């Protein structure tokens, strides 16, 4: 019985590598898998690592990077120029940072620079309206919000780019776990918003990358 | 066994009369109850009447009024001067009209003029921003929305009055039945929004009236 | 009180017009709104029309088009060349056709040709594998499925384009109403799939169009 | 990328300041934000602080106040005269105290004295009936209950003031998490009750303050 | 294959007969089953019959009885003396009558007189308090309510008899289908309330009869 | 503000005392309340105490009793003669013991001897059938089960006494938290079963006591 | 665009043919598909046909068969000898007949004789115990129940064959739609019960057939 | 009162022994029960043991076996020859290993060799297609998956054996707790898939064994 089977061919097939879901894997298993990537001369991302697992891997792999807010671990973090960013990430509150960062470091793995604009939730809508011109420059927008998840509806009515909405599990009472934000985003009256699973910054980054790849193939 | 017991004393106790929930009552029962009110020289409102029941009561009671959009029946509709309105009702889409009207005719029963501003949902937020000065004039705002229910969050961040949010059952998929809008309103990041049951225009009107009564008692 | 407020400026702002949600509107109201579009010399789409409402509008508007499967009504249907299609729509079963058609006619309104490949669900996966080369030609894929909603997961592991997953309400027992398919698509292990509300063919088309617009702006 | 954006203008716009949601913020971030308020010469409230975070802030900010029951932290607690209280808070059981206190300290930030009447749940209704005359003196009532959440229904049938119902997450089995109490309050047969999210003492206080502000503006 | 198997021995075993669940059975099948009871010289109850099925059976069985409010059909209705009633049924609103009647006619089948006290919901609690002395005379109380289902909590705090709570499906929004009332009754802070399924007047009557049988066996 | 209000009169009104819900109360508060009971010369029960709170109270109150399985604390445990027991408690599995014990010690407070028959779940139905004659001797049966909660349905078809069903939160997957067992019990095809909240052994004991009191009053 | 793609190869691959899900297909489409099967000289089953569609197909296809209880249509019904039946179907109540019949006619298509034993629910368990010896003769058991769904738990503790549990949507209140029965069956304490979707008699038949095929291949 | 009642006769009745559900039992109780089995000269399995309980039992029982991944404890692990395996277990990801192992060690108790094929989820479907010939050799397949639970649908369309689907609780957001995977499996368009409770590897093994027993009885 094989302990695991890596999908090393995924990059050829889809243009992006498999990412390692770290939540339920042990440090031992993660180390083995990451060594396999290292042997192939590749970078790799492990997501959702608890702090103690992140620390252990930082020690194991020289030159690696770990972000405790999102639990993202990279074999190496790419240095990228934000002024060339094709993707903008907008978030409603500073409590949503963990999902923002998961998207950010996934795009880093894929060599895509990203700009993050935080704390522009709809309860103080002037904060968003002030940034509209900046936002028009990006080719894809990732919009992150918890609680009532209203931000993508407003952004979607103001801007014409592809918009990927990410509900977060931030909130309490009926908002606990992120179902309120998820349902609000799926029900949005704004046209052409698409949605990822709750807290899935990683998936949003991959969806953005599918679009960017398309642009690159075309040009 | 008594068939029903009216709470005729409610007006003394609370300042407003009982309203008749018509959804599950027969025309016969409704007629009996309304005659009791008429004998006391009072106006009365029956809510949620199916069209055929509304038509039947219109014929039974001379000078009465029936609104088929909300299913509201009034023994007599008060003529009120909108320019004196203390309550403003804002709604996101024209499909929410039935809940708007239920609030409107409940306030009519209570002799309160009301102004309705429709179709100002967040997917085209300029429609709302244009009306802000008008909205500042009201003493209480009722905000009605279905689908993702985001309108009260935006209004609550822009205006300082008491805001009563009414989720509607308009929507499909995860929004069907109004739970998405309800949860979004309860989770709102805007401060001090309170919420009624789904489609409860009547309850919102009563809550607004409790506030108006307070203002009148004070002055 | 205005009965409705059209967002005629939306096309300038976002590049695509407002679409009329027809489910809860009367033929009278729909006729008025469609006349407003006609006067501006524009095409328009009303969605989710019950058959009797569709028939009534067909008589009212000469040269118009109504699809009873999806309930979509167009003031005029554009004749488009399928061989130039940038969007491919894949569906799992022939019962999903209504959501496929809603996407199809929304893209028709937007002047985008579309190719539909039906009945390629995962329970007979060879049907899908046979069509892989055809599918590689599209720039965006819309993947429609009810019941267990597994098709986007398989497609997402085989193809690199942007993939918009549309869950349908087709199914019974735990699948009734589409929540099983929705949740499966949101939970997909395939990377970078995004999802719309249940039965939201219209939203999927708009999301696809946001991507296509981006490609056109760039080139 | 800005770490956070304060909405310092909110007090001008709405008449009350932003409150800091402390549940998911670190002591470091909270300290920075509170220092910003202090520099502006303002008082501030951080809500939902875990005890160790509350203790840390008490040491950091001289003259500050922390209530471990509700997790509320104030830069300074106002000394107020209860006999002038416009808001009364009624709660069903002593286990609901945490939500009562969150409302109490939010109103303290806003300089509003408040009276709390605890443990008057409907299973021993004479306890409530005895206090009716006291309760008639307040201008706004906040009614807090967990389990079956029946208290607002009874209070709403006896008293005419604006009533803001706060469901708590106290209970087990079907009541766990507060959904039973929330749904009971939303479904109340009493007229004109409005409801906040589960455990949202803070939101109830803000809603009460919107009403009180209205009274003050008028007089 | 037998079409059905009657449990004719149930009366010996449990002291009460099987009742026929009529909702999904055809008039033909119901007639056959009722004839089987008639042949044994027994009375029988068919519950939840749609009006057209009730009418058909009334014609088929001479001297039979049908109540369209609850859909209950009896081969013969017993004439009972209310002044000897051991069971009292209390209901919150006149819309709950159908569940009250289902209990009433089930107890009629069992030869138990019953008194019904309607429309004493908690939003006008004086209506209940006035009847307390009457209520003390019964040996078992069945308490029926929809919406927020608060009535059993209040009754349970005032009276010492066994109390069987029946939630009804009357209500809208979050109360639709009766889950709010059910959960409120299960969560009741009043001691020793037990609960039946939603709309299960029949089950409440049977539970009451189990207690009455016990009293009779003992005396 | 009073910290708590005891309902000392409850015993006169209802025949049984208030029980102290200990889950969310501190040892300090519990000690105060228990001292109040002690001063009145009464016994008292605190339920749902975490072990460390139970231990602390055992030290504080001489001669007191604490059961760690159910978390029940008694100022003094009554010595009762099982052969006189009017209540039998049946449970499906040994994991349900905590709810059994909560009922047991509540009845102990009320001076009612009780017999417990454990581990007679329906997956090995001969274990139950063997005990039928024993079970016929009790006047009230409390039936406790988790997982699929089928035991009350079988017992209710075999025995004629009042049956109070208690669902437990034992189970995993769809049974986690006890909703499967609760719903099965509420839906039971057996006649006249009534149900308590999940894990509510205390409520079941109180409901049993209401019946026993009735028997005693009569004789 | 192909309207549909039949999986004619399925019988080679899996040993059984595709079945046509008829609920949402038109008579026209069904006729076309059935003609395709007829041309291949095959029998075919269309499931979940509304009566008017069943009638229309009966007229269209000579020698065909339609069962209105389950909505099953067969091009031809096989005459089979019940005494050779390898599959037994047990159901709790006569209201479950529709799901029993769907399994029965699916097995008929597959040329498998089947015996049905109805109305042996757990509320009168002697009815089941009497039939145990008959039941031991079958190689596979399909157990169908609605309401609390307890029958498979009891059967599973008494008999050693493979047991396929089918929850039905029969029931009201918390049992409405079949979730209570489904969850009870999934949570069963009896060992090795497996479950199908609600009302999925067809799937149960196919699962039974997979087992029978295995037996045949082996022998 | 007996602490527990073992169903020692189960092996005679059903062909397989009772398994001990260890999640909520103490080491003391487990030790007693296991000693009872040991005295009878039997092997036994305790499932769902937390690591510290597993360790304690390993020390207590010489020659015993504990798997920390699944929490399974065996009095003795049988040495079996994989090349004779009748059951194959397929899993989607390496995070599902715990449920795979629970099935594996349950079959070990029953003396059935098993082969496990891991990490063949549908997002990289070539991994599964490559193994088809291997999979055809087994007589029963257990298919384990979390997240969107699509693997059984694909397997069921490719292979003709009995297929037992096991949803796992692996996943986050809407997939958390395993409901998404469960619902997808129940809704599968593939024919004749049956399903166990979430994480119920044990139940799947027992269901497989019922089939294998049938094969053995026949041959």
CSV table of C-alpha atoms in Angstrom, one decimal, chain F residues 89-194:
chain,number,residue,atom,x,y,z
F,89,UNK,CA,-35.4,4.0,33.2
F,90,UNK,CA,-34.4,1.9,30.2
F,91,UNK,CA,-31.4,2.8,28.1
F,92,UNK,CA,-30.0,1.5,24.8
F,93,UNK,CA,-26.3,1.5,25.5
F,94,UNK,CA,-23.8,2.0,28.3
F,95,UNK,CA,-22.7,5.3,26.7
F,96,UNK,CA,-26.1,6.8,27.6
F,97,UNK,CA,-25.5,6.4,31.3
F,98,UNK,CA,-24.9,10.1,31.9
F,99,UNK,CA,-28.5,11.0,30.9
F,100,UNK,CA,-29.9,8.0,32.9
F,101,UNK,CA,-28.0,9.2,35.9
F,102,UNK,CA,-29.3,12.8,35.6
F,103,UNK,CA,-32.9,11.4,35.7
F,104,UNK,CA,-32.0,9.1,38.5
F,105,UNK,CA,-30.6,11.8,40.8
F,106,UNK,CA,-33.3,14.3,40.0
F,107,UNK,CA,-35.8,11.6,41.1
F,108,UNK,CA,-33.7,11.1,44.2
F,109,UNK,CA,-34.0,14.7,45.1
F,110,UNK,CA,-37.8,14.2,44.8
F,111,UNK,CA,-37.6,11.2,47.0
F,112,UNK,CA,-38.6,8.8,44.2
F,113,UNK,CA,-36.9,5.4,44.0
F,114,UNK,CA,-36.0,4.4,40.5
F,115,UNK,CA,-34.8,1.2,38.7
F,116,UNK,CA,-32.4,1.4,35.7
F,117,UNK,CA,-32.2,-1.2,33.0
F,118,UNK,CA,-29.2,-0.6,30.7
F,119,UNK,CA,-27.9,-1.8,27.4
F,120,UNK,CA,-31.1,-3.2,25.9
F,121,UNK,CA,-30.8,-1.5,22.5
F,122,UNK,CA,-32.8,-2.7,19.4
F,123,UNK,CA,-29.8,-4.2,17.6
F,124,UNK,CA,-30.1,-7.2,20.0
F,125,UNK,CA,-33.8,-7.1,20.7
F,126,UNK,CA,-34.0,-10.3,22.7
F,127,UNK,CA,-32.3,-8.4,25.6
F,128,UNK,CA,-35.4,-6.2,25.8
F,129,UNK,CA,-38.0,-8.9,25.2
F,130,UNK,CA,-36.6,-10.9,28.1
F,131,UNK,CA,-37.2,-8.0,30.5
F,132,UNK,CA,-40.8,-7.2,29.5
F,133,UNK,CA,-42.4,-8.6,32.6
F,134,UNK,CA,-40.2,-6.6,34.9
F,135,UNK,CA,-41.0,-3.5,32.9
F,136,UNK,CA,-44.7,-3.9,33.2
F,137,UNK,CA,-44.4,-3.2,37.0
F,138,UNK,CA,-43.5,0.4,36.7
F,139,UNK,CA,-46.0,3.2,36.4
F,140,UNK,CA,-43.9,5.5,34.2
F,141,UNK,CA,-41.1,4.5,31.8
F,142,UNK,CA,-38.2,6.8,30.8
F,143,UNK,CA,-36.5,5.4,27.7
F,144,UNK,CA,-33.0,6.8,26.8
F,145,UNK,CA,-31.2,6.2,23.5
F,146,UNK,CA,-28.7,7.9,21.2
F,147,UNK,CA,-27.6,7.0,17.7
F,148,UNK,CA,-30.8,6.1,15.7
F,149,UNK,CA,-33.0,6.4,18.8
F,150,UNK,CA,-35.3,3.4,18.0
F,151,UNK,CA,-35.8,2.0,21.4
F,152,UNK,CA,-38.9,4.1,22.4
F,153,UNK,CA,-40.7,3.0,19.2
F,154,UNK,CA,-40.2,-0.7,20.1
F,155,UNK,CA,-41.0,-0.2,23.8
F,156,UNK,CA,-44.1,1.9,23.0
F,157,UNK,CA,-45.5,-0.9,20.9
F,158,UNK,CA,-45.1,-3.4,23.7
F,159,UNK,CA,-46.0,-1.6,26.9
F,160,UNK,CA,-49.0,0.6,27.8
F,161,UNK,CA,-47.6,3.0,30.5
F,162,UNK,CA,-46.7,6.6,29.9
F,163,UNK,CA,-43.4,6.7,28.1
F,164,UNK,CA,-41.0,9.6,28.2
F,165,UNK,CA,-38.3,9.4,25.5
F,166,UNK,CA,-34.9,11.0,26.0
F,167,UNK,CA,-32.6,11.3,23.0
F,168,UNK,CA,-28.9,11.5,23.9
F,169,UNK,CA,-26.1,13.2,22.0
F,170,UNK,CA,-24.2,9.9,21.7
F,171,UNK,CA,-23.3,9.1,18.1
F,172,UNK,CA,-21.2,10.4,15.2
F,173,UNK,CA,-21.7,11.5,11.7
F,174,UNK,CA,-25.4,12.3,11.1
F,175,UNK,CA,-26.1,11.2,14.7
F,176,UNK,CA,-23.6,13.7,16.3
F,177,UNK,CA,-25.3,16.0,18.8
F,178,UNK,CA,-28.4,13.8,19.1
F,179,UNK,CA,-30.6,15.3,16.3
F,180,UNK,CA,-31.1,11.8,14.7
F,181,UNK,CA,-32.3,10.3,17.9
F,182,UNK,CA,-34.5,13.3,18.7
F,183,UNK,CA,-36.1,13.2,15.3
F,184,UNK,CA,-36.7,9.5,15.3
F,185,UNK,CA,-38.4,9.7,18.7
F,186,UNK,CA,-40.6,12.6,17.6
F,187,UNK,CA,-41.5,10.7,14.4
F,188,UNK,CA,-42.2,7.4,16.2
F,189,UNK,CA,-45.0,5.3,14.8
F,190,UNK,CA,-45.6,4.0,18.3
F,191,UNK,CA,-48.6,5.7,19.9
F,192,UNK,CA,-48.4,8.3,22.6
F,193,UNK,CA,-44.6,8.6,23.1
F,194,UNK,CA,-43.6,12.1,24.3
